[in-house]
Tab-separated table of C-alpha atoms in Angstrom:
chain	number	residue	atom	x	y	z
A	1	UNK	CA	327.608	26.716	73.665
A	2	UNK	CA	330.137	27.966	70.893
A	3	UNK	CA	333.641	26.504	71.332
A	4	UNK	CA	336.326	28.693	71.978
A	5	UNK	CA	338.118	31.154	68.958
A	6	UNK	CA	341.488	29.848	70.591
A	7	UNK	CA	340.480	26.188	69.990
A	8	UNK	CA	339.473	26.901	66.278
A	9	UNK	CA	342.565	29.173	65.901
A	10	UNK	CA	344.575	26.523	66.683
A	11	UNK	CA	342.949	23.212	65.101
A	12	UNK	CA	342.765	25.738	61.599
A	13	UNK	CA	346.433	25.930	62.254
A	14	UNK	CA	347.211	22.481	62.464
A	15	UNK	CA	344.942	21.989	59.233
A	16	UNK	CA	346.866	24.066	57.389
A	17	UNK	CA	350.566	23.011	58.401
A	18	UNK	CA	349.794	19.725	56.809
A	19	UNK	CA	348.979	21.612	53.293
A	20	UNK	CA	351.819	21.971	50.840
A	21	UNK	CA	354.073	24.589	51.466
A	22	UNK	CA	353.847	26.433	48.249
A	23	UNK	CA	349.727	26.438	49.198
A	24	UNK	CA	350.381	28.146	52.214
A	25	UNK	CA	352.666	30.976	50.952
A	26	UNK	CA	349.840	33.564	50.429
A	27	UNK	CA	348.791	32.794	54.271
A	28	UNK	CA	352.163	33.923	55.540
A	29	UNK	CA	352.271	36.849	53.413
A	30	UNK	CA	348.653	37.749	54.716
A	31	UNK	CA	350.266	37.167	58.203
A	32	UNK	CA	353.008	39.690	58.043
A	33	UNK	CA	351.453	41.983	55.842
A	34	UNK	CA	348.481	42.208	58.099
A	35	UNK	CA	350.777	42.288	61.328
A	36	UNK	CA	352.635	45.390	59.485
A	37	UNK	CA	349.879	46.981	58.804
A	38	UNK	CA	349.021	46.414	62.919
A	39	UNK	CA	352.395	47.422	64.233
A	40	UNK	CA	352.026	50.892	62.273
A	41	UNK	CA	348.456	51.853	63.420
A	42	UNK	CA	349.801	50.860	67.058
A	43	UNK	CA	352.845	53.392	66.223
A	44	UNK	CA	350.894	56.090	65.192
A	45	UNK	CA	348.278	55.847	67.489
A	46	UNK	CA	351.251	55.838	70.581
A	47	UNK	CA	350.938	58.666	72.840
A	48	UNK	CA	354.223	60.761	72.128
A	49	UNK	CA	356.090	62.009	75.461
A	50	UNK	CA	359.595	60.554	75.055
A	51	UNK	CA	358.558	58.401	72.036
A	52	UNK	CA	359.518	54.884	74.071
A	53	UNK	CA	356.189	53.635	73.189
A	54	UNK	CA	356.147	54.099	69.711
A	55	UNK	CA	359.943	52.695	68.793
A	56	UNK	CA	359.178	49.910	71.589
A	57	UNK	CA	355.984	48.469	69.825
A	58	UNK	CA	357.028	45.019	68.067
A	59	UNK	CA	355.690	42.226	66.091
A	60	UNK	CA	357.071	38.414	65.569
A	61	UNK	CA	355.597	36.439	63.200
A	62	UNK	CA	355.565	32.477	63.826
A	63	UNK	CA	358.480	30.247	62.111
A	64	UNK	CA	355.383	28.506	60.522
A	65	UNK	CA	353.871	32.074	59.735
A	66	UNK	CA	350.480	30.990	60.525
A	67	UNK	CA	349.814	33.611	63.221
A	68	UNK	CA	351.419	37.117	64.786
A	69	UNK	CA	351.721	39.118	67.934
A	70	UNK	CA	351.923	42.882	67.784
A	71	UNK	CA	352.403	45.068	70.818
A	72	UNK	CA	354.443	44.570	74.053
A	73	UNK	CA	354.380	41.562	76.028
A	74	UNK	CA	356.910	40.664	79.026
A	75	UNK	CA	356.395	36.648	78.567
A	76	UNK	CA	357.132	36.380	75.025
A	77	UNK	CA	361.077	36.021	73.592
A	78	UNK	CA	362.142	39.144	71.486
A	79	UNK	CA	359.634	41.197	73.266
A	80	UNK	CA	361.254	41.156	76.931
A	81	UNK	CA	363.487	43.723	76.274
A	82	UNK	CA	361.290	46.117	74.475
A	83	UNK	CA	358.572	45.648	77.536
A	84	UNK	CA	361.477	47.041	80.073
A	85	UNK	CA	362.238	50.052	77.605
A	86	UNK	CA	358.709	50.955	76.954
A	87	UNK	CA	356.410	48.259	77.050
A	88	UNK	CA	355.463	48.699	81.049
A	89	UNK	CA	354.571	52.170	80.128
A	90	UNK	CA	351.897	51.087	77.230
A	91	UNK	CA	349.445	49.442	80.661
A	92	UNK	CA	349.682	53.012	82.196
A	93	UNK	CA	349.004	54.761	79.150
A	94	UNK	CA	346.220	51.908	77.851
A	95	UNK	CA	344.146	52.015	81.087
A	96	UNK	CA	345.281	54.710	83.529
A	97	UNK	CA	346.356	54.371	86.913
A	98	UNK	CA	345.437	56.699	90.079
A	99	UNK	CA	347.034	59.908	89.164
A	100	UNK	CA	347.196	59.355	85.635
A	101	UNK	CA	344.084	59.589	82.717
A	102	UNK	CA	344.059	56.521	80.073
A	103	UNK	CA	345.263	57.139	76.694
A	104	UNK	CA	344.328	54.103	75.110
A	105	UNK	CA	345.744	53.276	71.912
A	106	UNK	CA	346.082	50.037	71.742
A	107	UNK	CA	342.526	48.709	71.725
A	108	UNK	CA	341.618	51.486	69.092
A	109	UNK	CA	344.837	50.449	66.825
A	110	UNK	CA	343.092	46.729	66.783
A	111	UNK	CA	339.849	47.543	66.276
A	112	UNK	CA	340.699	49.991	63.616
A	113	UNK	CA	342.377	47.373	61.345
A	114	UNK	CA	340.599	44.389	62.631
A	115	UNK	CA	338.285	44.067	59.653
A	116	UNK	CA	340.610	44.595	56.967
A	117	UNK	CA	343.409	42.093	58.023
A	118	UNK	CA	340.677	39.096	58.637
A	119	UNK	CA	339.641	39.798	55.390
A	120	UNK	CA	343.028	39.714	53.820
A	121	UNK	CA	343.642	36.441	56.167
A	122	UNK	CA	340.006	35.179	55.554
A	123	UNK	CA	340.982	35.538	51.492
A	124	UNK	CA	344.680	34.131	51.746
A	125	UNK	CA	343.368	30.648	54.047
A	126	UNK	CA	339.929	30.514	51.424
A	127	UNK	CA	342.740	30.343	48.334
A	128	UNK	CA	344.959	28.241	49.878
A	129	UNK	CA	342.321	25.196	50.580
A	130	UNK	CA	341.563	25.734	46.540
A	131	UNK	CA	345.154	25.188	45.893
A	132	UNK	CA	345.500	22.449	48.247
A	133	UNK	CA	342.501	20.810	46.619
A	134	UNK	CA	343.482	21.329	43.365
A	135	UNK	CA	347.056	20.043	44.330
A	136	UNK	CA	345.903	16.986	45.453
A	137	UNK	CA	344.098	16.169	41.935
């Protein structure tokens, strides 16, 4: 059976905190481009009515920069207050409820850019084990 993407996720993580900054620099930038790029499909794809979902969307980027979160989330710090403006709203719009047809946009947002930011991560981690290799010649 195939480990968990969570478990490789996080042991590529601790690989790559123990490379040389300067190595890792095109990671981060891979990280918040890509997690820009994320946070505007989400924002265009966000069912307009009073516009709370689309100015409540957010993203935070690790300190480390090694991973994102985009979207709304009530457990995670910074998003807490954008959940209680709009974030509640984005489960009711994603999968419906009783009285109400989904709308979903988030799922569509992720799988729409999916590919391309991997890639651009995929890329940025590939280079930065080069430069760690070659900076430990």
């Amino acid at each position: 059976m195939a480990k968990s993407s969570k478990y490789s996720v996080s042991k590529l993580r601790r690989t790559l905190r123990r490379f040389p900054e300067e190595t890792r620099a095109d990671i981060r930038k891979a990280m918040d481009d890509g997690s820009r790029e994320l946070l505007e499909e989400v924002q265009s794809r966000a069912p307009v009515d009073e516009g709370k979902l689309k100015a409540n969307a957010h993203r935070a980027v690790s300190r480390d920069g090694l991973s994102a979160v985009v979207g709304y989330s009530p457990k995670r710090s910074g998003f807490r207050r954008k959940w209680l403006k709009g974030g509640f709203t984005s489960l009711w719009q994603e999968f419906g409820a009783q009285q109400h047809a989904a709308q979903p946009f988030l799922r569509p947002a992720f799988r729409a850019r999916l590919h391309g930011i991997i890639a651009r991560i995929d890329k940025a981690v590939n280079d930065s084990i080069r430069k760690a290799q070659d900076y430990g010649k």
